[in-house]
Amino acid sequence: MEFTTIPNVQKKASRVALGTWAIGGWMWGGSDEKLAISTIHKALDMGITVIDTAPVYGFGASEEIVGKALKQYGKREEIILATKVGLAWESEKIYRDSSRKRIFKEIEDSLKRLQVDYIDVYQVHWPDLDTPFSETAKALKELLDSGKIRAIGVSNYSVEQMKEFQKSAPLHVNQLPFNLFERELEETVLAYCLKHQVASLGYGSLCRGLLTGKMRKDSQFQGDDLRKSDPKFKEPHYAKYLACVDQLQQLAKQKYQRSLIALAIRWVLDKGISVALWGARKPEQLEAIDSIWGWKLNSDDLKEVDQILTRMIPHPIGPEFMAPPEHRRKP
């Protein structure tokens, strides 16, 4: 396991975090609480110290499950608990709300669901264009000063939005989508974080399972699974992405004697992401984590990967399909 530091957090941060969106069930075809708790405990046993969740993941379900799992496991002072704020919902319809009023309501709801008295990393889930960034930032600064949170974060913010936020509060973390197939933020958001000592949490590191090597042309996605709305999982794009997966898988096996999963996460880390999120809801989905450590991609390796990506996916599709409405529109 590799470790790093998150500004203002006095704990070791594992460079892989457990992402718990799928554990909440919503947009992933349901959840099994007992299995989810076993998955969280497995992650902690493997040395993962960062757990990332959000209120909107299952409309409170993910936070509640994480809270139960951590209560059973103990060792709270060794675990970095990251959650989010600023997405409200009515009848499972999502809208952005990062107003001071909403933030002060959500922090209490999250603390209760998580069964803790503070949160290590508190992140604004999506920028709310109807609330002044100064209002959002000052509200989080109040929570920081009160001790209810240890670090201030944002997620899905552009460089310009981060700069505006920083006029009113310190910024310790930015969570951004980043993986082999969704890498357009490398020269902007990630570069800014690296230059200004803002820790970066990369979500979607395995591109919703596409980079596990387990997806097939006939793979079926059930219920409200978000991959049913991801253009990458629809033809004619899906076949191209699967062909690229095959090429990357061959490279990982022949050159590094590693799995595609190991290559995908190693690439994210070696590009400069502080902590890569690994989404899982079954303990066995974590078994490949140990294959990430003890090796790195050098500049020639990175060029070779880049050549495959450019050749196979000349026009990559981003993660924009996941974004909730930009303005605070109640259903």
mmCIF file of C-alpha atoms in Angstrom:
data_model
loop_
_atom_site.group_PDB
_atom_site.id
_atom_site.type_symbol
_atom_site.label_atom_id
_atom_site.label_comp_id
_atom_site.label_asym_id
_atom_site.label_seq_id
_atom_site.Cartn_x
_atom_site.Cartn_y
_atom_site.Cartn_z
ATOM 1 C CA MET A 1 0.000 0.000 0.000
ATOM 2 C CA GLU A 2 1.190 3.489 -0.839
ATOM 3 C CA PHE A 3 0.224 6.450 1.312
ATOM 4 C CA THR A 4 0.017 10.202 0.857
ATOM 5 C CA THR A 5 -1.175 13.196 2.835
ATOM 6 C CA ILE A 6 -4.293 15.309 2.478
ATOM 7 C CA PRO A 7 -3.824 18.936 3.554
ATOM 8 C CA ASN A 8 -5.210 19.630 7.029
ATOM 9 C CA VAL A 9 -5.893 15.940 7.729
ATOM 10 C CA GLN A 10 -3.551 14.436 10.293
ATOM 11 C CA LYS A 11 -3.898 10.834 9.138
ATOM 12 C CA LYS A 12 -2.191 8.671 6.533
ATOM 13 C CA ALA A 13 -4.229 8.531 3.340
ATOM 14 C CA SER A 14 -4.013 5.325 1.331
ATOM 15 C CA ARG A 15 -3.579 6.080 -2.366
ATOM 16 C CA VAL A 16 -6.620 3.945 -3.080
ATOM 17 C CA ALA A 17 -9.941 4.869 -1.488
ATOM 18 C CA LEU A 18 -13.079 2.769 -1.322
ATOM 19 C CA GLY A 19 -15.797 4.458 -3.370
ATOM 20 C CA THR A 20 -19.293 3.657 -2.086
ATOM 21 C CA TRP A 21 -21.688 4.921 -4.737
ATOM 22 C CA ALA A 22 -22.611 1.365 -5.755
ATOM 23 C CA ILE A 23 -23.026 0.380 -2.096
ATOM 24 C CA GLY A 24 -25.908 2.856 -1.894
ATOM 25 C CA GLY A 25 -27.713 0.911 -4.618
ATOM 26 C CA TRP A 26 -29.124 3.893 -6.510
ATOM 27 C CA MET A 27 -28.158 3.775 -10.210
ATOM 28 C CA TRP A 28 -26.367 0.469 -9.603
ATOM 29 C CA GLY A 29 -29.301 -1.912 -9.478
ATOM 30 C CA GLY A 30 -29.882 -2.137 -5.713
ATOM 31 C CA SER A 31 -27.811 -2.906 -2.638
ATOM 32 C CA ASP A 32 -27.150 -5.731 -0.188
ATOM 33 C CA GLU A 33 -26.344 -4.198 3.209
ATOM 34 C CA LYS A 34 -24.651 -7.257 4.726
ATOM 35 C CA LEU A 35 -22.449 -7.696 1.663
ATOM 36 C CA ALA A 36 -21.695 -3.975 1.592
ATOM 37 C CA ILE A 37 -20.540 -3.944 5.214
ATOM 38 C CA SER A 38 -18.313 -6.956 4.522
ATOM 39 C CA THR A 39 -16.822 -5.055 1.578
ATOM 40 C CA ILE A 40 -16.026 -2.014 3.728
ATOM 41 C CA HIS A 41 -14.424 -4.201 6.399
ATOM 42 C CA LYS A 42 -12.388 -6.019 3.726
ATOM 43 C CA ALA A 43 -11.114 -2.685 2.378
ATOM 44 C CA LEU A 44 -10.028 -1.579 5.843
ATOM 45 C CA ASP A 45 -8.360 -4.935 6.509
ATOM 46 C CA MET A 46 -6.373 -4.500 3.283
ATOM 47 C CA GLY A 47 -4.979 -1.186 4.511
ATOM 48 C CA ILE A 48 -7.324 1.263 2.807
ATOM 49 C CA THR A 49 -7.754 4.270 5.096
ATOM 50 C CA VAL A 50 -9.997 6.487 2.924
ATOM 51 C CA ILE A 51 -13.729 5.839 2.529
ATOM 52 C CA ASP A 52 -15.624 8.140 0.151
ATOM 53 C CA THR A 53 -19.403 8.444 0.204
ATOM 54 C CA ALA A 54 -22.180 11.013 -0.345
ATOM 55 C CA PRO A 55 -25.729 11.647 0.880
ATOM 56 C CA VAL A 56 -27.177 11.249 -2.617
ATOM 57 C CA TYR A 57 -25.750 7.720 -3.006
ATOM 58 C CA GLY A 58 -28.945 5.808 -2.351
ATOM 59 C CA PHE A 59 -30.532 8.918 -0.791
ATOM 60 C CA GLY A 60 -28.833 8.379 2.536
ATOM 61 C CA ALA A 61 -28.392 4.604 2.223
ATOM 62 C CA SER A 62 -24.667 4.654 1.438
ATOM 63 C CA GLU A 63 -23.843 6.945 4.369
ATOM 64 C CA GLU A 64 -25.945 4.808 6.707
ATOM 65 C CA ILE A 65 -24.202 1.608 5.607
ATOM 66 C CA VAL A 66 -20.780 3.219 5.906
ATOM 67 C CA GLY A 67 -21.725 4.467 9.372
ATOM 68 C CA LYS A 68 -22.789 0.996 10.507
ATOM 69 C CA ALA A 69 -19.655 -0.602 9.063
ATOM 70 C CA LEU A 70 -17.316 1.879 10.736
ATOM 71 C CA LYS A 71 -19.145 1.601 14.053
ATOM 72 C CA GLN A 72 -18.623 -2.170 13.976
ATOM 73 C CA TYR A 73 -15.003 -1.912 12.850
ATOM 74 C CA GLY A 74 -13.776 0.806 15.202
ATOM 75 C CA LYS A 75 -10.409 2.539 14.682
ATOM 76 C CA ARG A 76 -12.182 5.783 13.751
ATOM 77 C CA GLU A 77 -9.030 7.837 14.340
ATOM 78 C CA GLU A 78 -7.193 5.907 11.621
ATOM 79 C CA ILE A 79 -9.909 6.299 8.978
ATOM 80 C CA ILE A 80 -10.340 9.278 6.660
ATOM 81 C CA LEU A 81 -14.060 9.631 6.101
ATOM 82 C CA ALA A 82 -14.964 11.723 3.069
ATOM 83 C CA THR A 83 -18.498 12.699 2.138
ATOM 84 C CA LYS A 84 -20.207 15.418 0.143
ATOM 85 C CA VAL A 85 -22.792 18.185 0.273
ATOM 86 C CA GLY A 86 -24.850 20.275 -2.107
ATOM 87 C CA LEU A 87 -27.114 17.830 -3.943
ATOM 88 C CA ALA A 88 -30.728 17.770 -2.810
ATOM 89 C CA TRP A 89 -33.484 15.464 -4.008
ATOM 90 C CA GLU A 90 -37.222 15.131 -4.182
ATOM 91 C CA SER A 91 -38.823 11.892 -5.389
ATOM 92 C CA GLU A 92 -35.372 10.756 -6.558
ATOM 93 C CA LYS A 93 -34.999 13.852 -8.747
ATOM 94 C CA ILE A 94 -31.659 15.521 -8.097
ATOM 95 C CA TYR A 95 -30.935 19.230 -8.010
ATOM 96 C CA ARG A 96 -27.985 21.331 -6.886
ATOM 97 C CA ASP A 97 -28.190 23.388 -3.712
ATOM 98 C CA SER A 98 -25.008 24.633 -2.050
ATOM 99 C CA SER A 99 -26.665 27.416 -0.081
ATOM 100 C CA ARG A 100 -25.544 28.039 3.487
ATOM 101 C CA LYS A 101 -28.921 26.835 4.764
ATOM 102 C CA ARG A 102 -28.673 23.573 2.855
ATOM 103 C CA ILE A 103 -25.058 22.966 3.935
ATOM 104 C CA PHE A 104 -25.857 23.432 7.622
ATOM 105 C CA LYS A 105 -28.795 21.026 7.324
ATOM 106 C CA GLU A 106 -26.810 18.420 5.415
ATOM 107 C CA ILE A 107 -23.851 18.346 7.784
ATOM 108 C CA GLU A 108 -26.106 17.353 10.668
ATOM 109 C CA ASP A 109 -27.888 14.727 8.552
ATOM 110 C CA SER A 110 -24.568 13.235 7.414
ATOM 111 C CA LEU A 111 -23.059 13.185 10.907
ATOM 112 C CA LYS A 112 -26.139 11.339 12.145
ATOM 113 C CA ARG A 113 -26.177 8.785 9.321
ATOM 114 C CA LEU A 114 -22.427 8.203 9.608
ATOM 115 C CA GLN A 115 -22.615 7.998 13.429
ATOM 116 C CA VAL A 116 -19.612 10.309 13.887
ATOM 117 C CA ASP A 117 -19.002 13.728 15.402
ATOM 118 C CA TYR A 118 -16.779 15.037 12.609
ATOM 119 C CA ILE A 119 -16.050 14.405 8.933
ATOM 120 C CA ASP A 120 -12.486 14.375 7.657
ATOM 121 C CA VAL A 121 -13.090 15.640 4.108
ATOM 122 C CA TYR A 122 -16.288 17.524 3.218
ATOM 123 C CA GLN A 123 -16.736 18.107 -0.511
ATOM 124 C CA VAL A 124 -19.210 20.229 -2.481
ATOM 125 C CA HIS A 125 -20.567 17.569 -4.838
ATOM 126 C CA TRP A 126 -21.248 19.795 -7.875
ATOM 127 C CA PRO A 127 -20.932 23.574 -8.367
ATOM 128 C CA ASP A 128 -24.250 25.340 -7.739
ATOM 129 C CA LEU A 129 -24.473 28.237 -10.171
ATOM 130 C CA ASP A 130 -27.450 29.767 -8.353
ATOM 131 C CA THR A 131 -25.557 30.244 -5.074
ATOM 132 C CA PRO A 132 -22.585 32.629 -4.844
ATOM 133 C CA PHE A 133 -19.398 30.594 -4.455
ATOM 134 C CA SER A 134 -18.463 32.903 -1.595
ATOM 135 C CA GLU A 135 -21.582 31.809 0.325
ATOM 136 C CA THR A 136 -20.748 28.136 -0.143
ATOM 137 C CA ALA A 137 -17.079 28.605 0.727
ATOM 138 C CA LYS A 138 -17.776 30.682 3.845
ATOM 139 C CA ALA A 139 -20.265 28.095 5.105
ATOM 140 C CA LEU A 140 -17.655 25.346 4.803
ATOM 141 C CA LYS A 141 -15.081 27.575 6.483
ATOM 142 C CA GLU A 142 -17.480 27.912 9.439
ATOM 143 C CA LEU A 143 -17.749 24.130 9.659
ATOM 144 C CA LEU A 144 -13.954 23.851 9.494
ATOM 145 C CA ASP A 145 -13.491 26.405 12.259
ATOM 146 C CA SER A 146 -16.096 24.651 14.425
ATOM 147 C CA GLY A 147 -14.299 21.293 14.127
ATOM 148 C CA LYS A 148 -17.156 19.493 12.384
ATOM 149 C CA ILE A 149 -14.966 18.964 9.327
ATOM 150 C CA ARG A 150 -11.180 18.668 8.986
ATOM 151 C CA ALA A 151 -10.689 19.558 5.326
ATOM 152 C CA ILE A 152 -12.664 21.461 2.690
ATOM 153 C CA GLY A 153 -13.165 19.902 -0.709
ATOM 154 C CA VAL A 154 -14.993 20.417 -3.965
ATOM 155 C CA SER A 155 -15.904 18.001 -6.713
ATOM 156 C CA ASN A 156 -16.463 18.540 -10.425
ATOM 157 C CA TYR A 157 -15.210 22.134 -10.183
ATOM 158 C CA SER A 158 -13.292 23.805 -13.015
ATOM 159 C CA VAL A 159 -10.065 25.716 -12.405
ATOM 160 C CA GLU A 160 -11.943 29.016 -12.596
ATOM 161 C CA GLN A 161 -14.524 27.795 -10.079
ATOM 162 C CA MET A 162 -11.797 26.633 -7.698
ATOM 163 C CA LYS A 163 -10.118 30.035 -7.898
ATOM 164 C CA GLU A 164 -13.401 31.780 -7.113
ATOM 165 C CA PHE A 165 -14.035 29.440 -4.177
ATOM 166 C CA GLN A 166 -10.549 30.059 -2.786
ATOM 167 C CA LYS A 167 -11.237 33.771 -2.462
ATOM 168 C CA SER A 168 -13.435 32.950 0.556
ATOM 169 C CA ALA A 169 -12.031 29.738 2.062
ATOM 170 C CA PRO A 170 -9.041 27.398 1.890
ATOM 171 C CA LEU A 171 -9.349 24.458 -0.491
ATOM 172 C CA HIS A 172 -7.718 21.201 0.502
ATOM 173 C CA VAL A 173 -9.239 18.647 -1.916
ATOM 174 C CA ASN A 174 -10.743 18.444 -5.389
ATOM 175 C CA GLN A 175 -12.474 15.270 -6.569
ATOM 176 C CA LEU A 176 -12.536 14.901 -10.332
ATOM 177 C CA PRO A 177 -13.422 12.225 -12.884
ATOM 178 C CA PHE A 178 -10.200 10.694 -14.149
ATOM 179 C CA ASN A 179 -9.369 7.414 -15.850
ATOM 180 C CA LEU A 180 -7.787 6.071 -19.022
ATOM 181 C CA PHE A 181 -10.926 6.818 -21.021
ATOM 182 C CA GLU A 182 -11.846 10.116 -19.323
ATOM 183 C CA ARG A 183 -8.619 12.096 -19.085
ATOM 184 C CA GLU A 184 -9.454 15.522 -20.491
ATOM 185 C CA LEU A 185 -8.937 17.248 -17.121
ATOM 186 C CA GLU A 186 -5.265 16.296 -16.875
ATOM 187 C CA GLU A 187 -3.916 19.551 -18.274
ATOM 188 C CA THR A 188 -6.382 21.800 -16.455
ATOM 189 C CA VAL A 189 -7.903 20.699 -13.142
ATOM 190 C CA LEU A 190 -5.289 18.073 -12.230
ATOM 191 C CA ALA A 191 -2.427 20.373 -13.234
ATOM 192 C CA TYR A 192 -3.873 23.135 -11.036
ATOM 193 C CA CYS A 193 -4.166 20.786 -8.065
ATOM 194 C CA LEU A 194 -0.572 19.605 -8.460
ATOM 195 C CA LYS A 195 0.730 23.178 -8.727
ATOM 196 C CA HIS A 196 -1.249 24.554 -5.785
ATOM 197 C CA GLN A 197 -0.967 21.652 -3.316
ATOM 198 C CA VAL A 198 -4.627 20.681 -3.538
ATOM 199 C CA ALA A 199 -5.053 16.940 -3.007
ATOM 200 C CA SER A 200 -6.838 15.208 -5.875
ATOM 201 C CA LEU A 201 -9.291 12.346 -5.506
ATOM 202 C CA GLY A 202 -9.908 10.644 -8.832
ATOM 203 C CA TYR A 203 -13.326 9.060 -9.223
ATOM 204 C CA GLY A 204 -14.386 6.579 -11.872
ATOM 205 C CA SER A 205 -10.852 5.129 -11.963
ATOM 206 C CA LEU A 206 -12.148 1.923 -13.550
ATOM 207 C CA CYS A 207 -14.652 3.774 -15.744
ATOM 208 C CA ARG A 208 -17.711 2.076 -14.253
ATOM 209 C CA GLY A 209 -16.251 -1.368 -14.784
ATOM 210 C CA LEU A 210 -15.166 -0.846 -18.378
ATOM 211 C CA LEU A 211 -11.504 -1.035 -17.316
ATOM 212 C CA THR A 212 -11.869 -4.249 -15.329
ATOM 213 C CA GLY A 213 -11.607 -6.394 -18.431
ATOM 214 C CA LYS A 214 -14.798 -8.185 -17.437
ATOM 215 C CA MET A 215 -17.228 -6.389 -19.737
ATOM 216 C CA ARG A 216 -18.453 -8.291 -22.772
ATOM 217 C CA LYS A 217 -20.358 -7.330 -25.887
ATOM 218 C CA ASP A 218 -23.466 -9.020 -24.472
ATOM 219 C CA SER A 219 -23.129 -7.676 -20.907
ATOM 220 C CA GLN A 220 -26.525 -6.710 -19.509
ATOM 221 C CA PHE A 221 -27.219 -3.883 -17.047
ATOM 222 C CA GLN A 222 -30.321 -4.128 -14.916
ATOM 223 C CA GLY A 223 -32.804 -1.696 -13.373
ATOM 224 C CA ASP A 224 -31.523 1.849 -12.885
ATOM 225 C CA ASP A 225 -27.864 0.979 -13.633
ATOM 226 C CA LEU A 226 -26.285 4.237 -14.851
ATOM 227 C CA ARG A 227 -24.331 2.396 -17.540
ATOM 228 C CA LYS A 228 -27.604 2.155 -19.436
ATOM 229 C CA SER A 229 -27.291 5.911 -20.005
ATOM 230 C CA ASP A 230 -23.513 6.080 -20.522
ATOM 231 C CA PRO A 231 -22.828 6.573 -24.270
ATOM 232 C CA LYS A 232 -19.641 4.524 -23.973
ATOM 233 C CA PHE A 233 -21.742 1.435 -23.254
ATOM 234 C CA LYS A 234 -23.859 1.924 -26.381
ATOM 235 C CA GLU A 235 -23.054 1.116 -29.974
ATOM 236 C CA PRO A 236 -21.238 2.080 -32.087
ATOM 237 C CA HIS A 237 -18.986 3.307 -29.242
ATOM 238 C CA TYR A 238 -19.099 0.213 -27.028
ATOM 239 C CA ALA A 239 -17.366 -2.066 -29.557
ATOM 240 C CA LYS A 240 -14.548 0.472 -29.974
ATOM 241 C CA TYR A 241 -14.019 0.753 -26.231
ATOM 242 C CA LEU A 242 -14.008 -3.026 -25.830
ATOM 243 C CA ALA A 243 -11.408 -3.314 -28.621
ATOM 244 C CA CYS A 244 -9.264 -0.751 -26.817
ATOM 245 C CA VAL A 245 -9.696 -2.683 -23.564
ATOM 246 C CA ASP A 246 -8.338 -5.774 -25.328
ATOM 247 C CA GLN A 247 -5.249 -3.849 -26.486
ATOM 248 C CA LEU A 248 -4.608 -2.428 -23.011
ATOM 249 C CA GLN A 249 -5.131 -5.848 -21.464
ATOM 250 C CA GLN A 250 -2.552 -7.396 -23.778
ATOM 251 C CA LEU A 251 -0.061 -4.641 -22.923
ATOM 252 C CA ALA A 252 -0.598 -5.089 -19.183
ATOM 253 C CA LYS A 253 -0.094 -8.856 -19.400
ATOM 254 C CA GLN A 254 2.795 -9.011 -21.845
ATOM 255 C CA LYS A 255 4.872 -6.068 -20.617
ATOM 256 C CA TYR A 256 4.090 -5.866 -16.918
ATOM 257 C CA GLN A 257 2.617 -9.294 -16.061
ATOM 258 C CA ARG A 258 -0.294 -7.411 -14.503
ATOM 259 C CA SER A 259 -4.032 -7.250 -14.956
ATOM 260 C CA LEU A 260 -5.846 -4.471 -16.789
ATOM 261 C CA ILE A 261 -7.218 -3.269 -13.438
ATOM 262 C CA ALA A 262 -3.691 -2.863 -12.071
ATOM 263 C CA LEU A 263 -2.631 -0.943 -15.181
ATOM 264 C CA ALA A 264 -5.682 1.335 -15.022
ATOM 265 C CA ILE A 265 -5.158 2.307 -11.371
ATOM 266 C CA ARG A 266 -1.368 2.558 -11.709
ATOM 267 C CA TRP A 267 -1.843 4.936 -14.656
ATOM 268 C CA VAL A 268 -4.148 7.197 -12.628
ATOM 269 C CA LEU A 269 -1.695 7.333 -9.715
ATOM 270 C CA ASP A 270 1.372 7.865 -11.888
ATOM 271 C CA LYS A 271 -0.359 10.719 -13.687
ATOM 272 C CA GLY A 272 -0.448 12.543 -10.349
ATOM 273 C CA ILE A 273 -3.820 11.757 -8.756
ATOM 274 C CA SER A 274 -3.320 11.700 -4.975
ATOM 275 C CA VAL A 275 -5.959 9.057 -4.232
ATOM 276 C CA ALA A 276 -7.793 6.861 -6.751
ATOM 277 C CA LEU A 277 -11.332 5.796 -5.898
ATOM 278 C CA TRP A 278 -12.020 2.074 -6.294
ATOM 279 C CA GLY A 279 -15.745 1.365 -6.324
ATOM 280 C CA ALA A 280 -16.840 -1.996 -4.929
ATOM 281 C CA ARG A 281 -19.832 -3.622 -3.281
ATOM 282 C CA LYS A 282 -18.546 -7.186 -2.947
ATOM 283 C CA PRO A 283 -15.390 -8.189 -1.027
ATOM 284 C CA GLU A 284 -14.001 -10.151 -3.975
ATOM 285 C CA GLN A 285 -14.027 -6.962 -6.086
ATOM 286 C CA LEU A 286 -11.134 -5.700 -3.959
ATOM 287 C CA GLU A 287 -8.798 -8.645 -4.406
ATOM 288 C CA ALA A 288 -6.780 -7.066 -7.221
ATOM 289 C CA ILE A 289 -5.716 -4.059 -5.140
ATOM 290 C CA ASP A 290 -2.475 -5.674 -3.999
ATOM 291 C CA SER A 291 -1.307 -5.906 -7.637
ATOM 292 C CA ILE A 292 -1.107 -2.097 -7.879
ATOM 293 C CA TRP A 293 1.835 -1.721 -5.524
ATOM 294 C CA GLY A 294 5.558 -2.243 -6.061
ATOM 295 C CA TRP A 295 5.826 -0.957 -9.625
ATOM 296 C CA LYS A 296 5.335 2.233 -11.619
ATOM 297 C CA LEU A 297 4.851 3.364 -15.193
ATOM 298 C CA ASN A 298 7.811 5.329 -16.554
ATOM 299 C CA SER A 299 7.587 7.999 -19.265
ATOM 300 C CA ASP A 300 8.029 5.464 -22.080
ATOM 301 C CA ASP A 301 5.286 3.283 -20.607
ATOM 302 C CA LEU A 302 2.934 6.252 -20.413
ATOM 303 C CA LYS A 303 3.671 7.124 -24.043
ATOM 304 C CA GLU A 304 2.892 3.566 -25.128
ATOM 305 C CA VAL A 305 -0.441 3.637 -23.302
ATOM 306 C CA ASP A 306 -1.204 7.028 -24.808
ATOM 307 C CA GLN A 307 -0.515 5.722 -28.303
ATOM 308 C CA ILE A 308 -3.021 2.901 -27.834
ATOM 309 C CA LEU A 309 -5.667 5.284 -26.543
ATOM 310 C CA THR A 310 -5.141 7.791 -29.355
ATOM 311 C CA ARG A 311 -5.220 5.093 -32.014
ATOM 312 C CA MET A 312 -8.193 3.148 -30.693
ATOM 313 C CA ILE A 313 -10.341 5.992 -29.285
ATOM 314 C CA PRO A 314 -9.571 9.107 -31.354
ATOM 315 C CA HIS A 315 -12.741 10.837 -30.148
ATOM 316 C CA PRO A 316 -13.218 9.905 -26.469
ATOM 317 C CA ILE A 317 -16.541 10.418 -24.723
ATOM 318 C CA GLY A 318 -16.422 12.219 -21.393
ATOM 319 C CA PRO A 319 -18.429 11.686 -18.186
ATOM 320 C CA GLU A 320 -20.774 14.616 -18.773
ATOM 321 C CA PHE A 321 -23.816 12.355 -18.868
ATOM 322 C CA MET A 322 -23.623 12.045 -15.057
ATOM 323 C CA ALA A 323 -23.943 15.766 -14.332
ATOM 324 C CA PRO A 324 -27.159 16.915 -12.624
ATOM 325 C CA PRO A 325 -28.819 20.116 -13.967
ATOM 326 C CA GLU A 326 -26.425 23.054 -13.612
ATOM 327 C CA HIS A 327 -28.980 25.278 -11.953
ATOM 328 C CA ARG A 328 -30.930 24.674 -8.791
ATOM 329 C CA ARG A 329 -34.207 23.521 -10.290
ATOM 330 C CA LYS A 330 -36.589 21.795 -7.940
ATOM 331 C CA PRO A 331 -38.614 18.967 -9.510
#
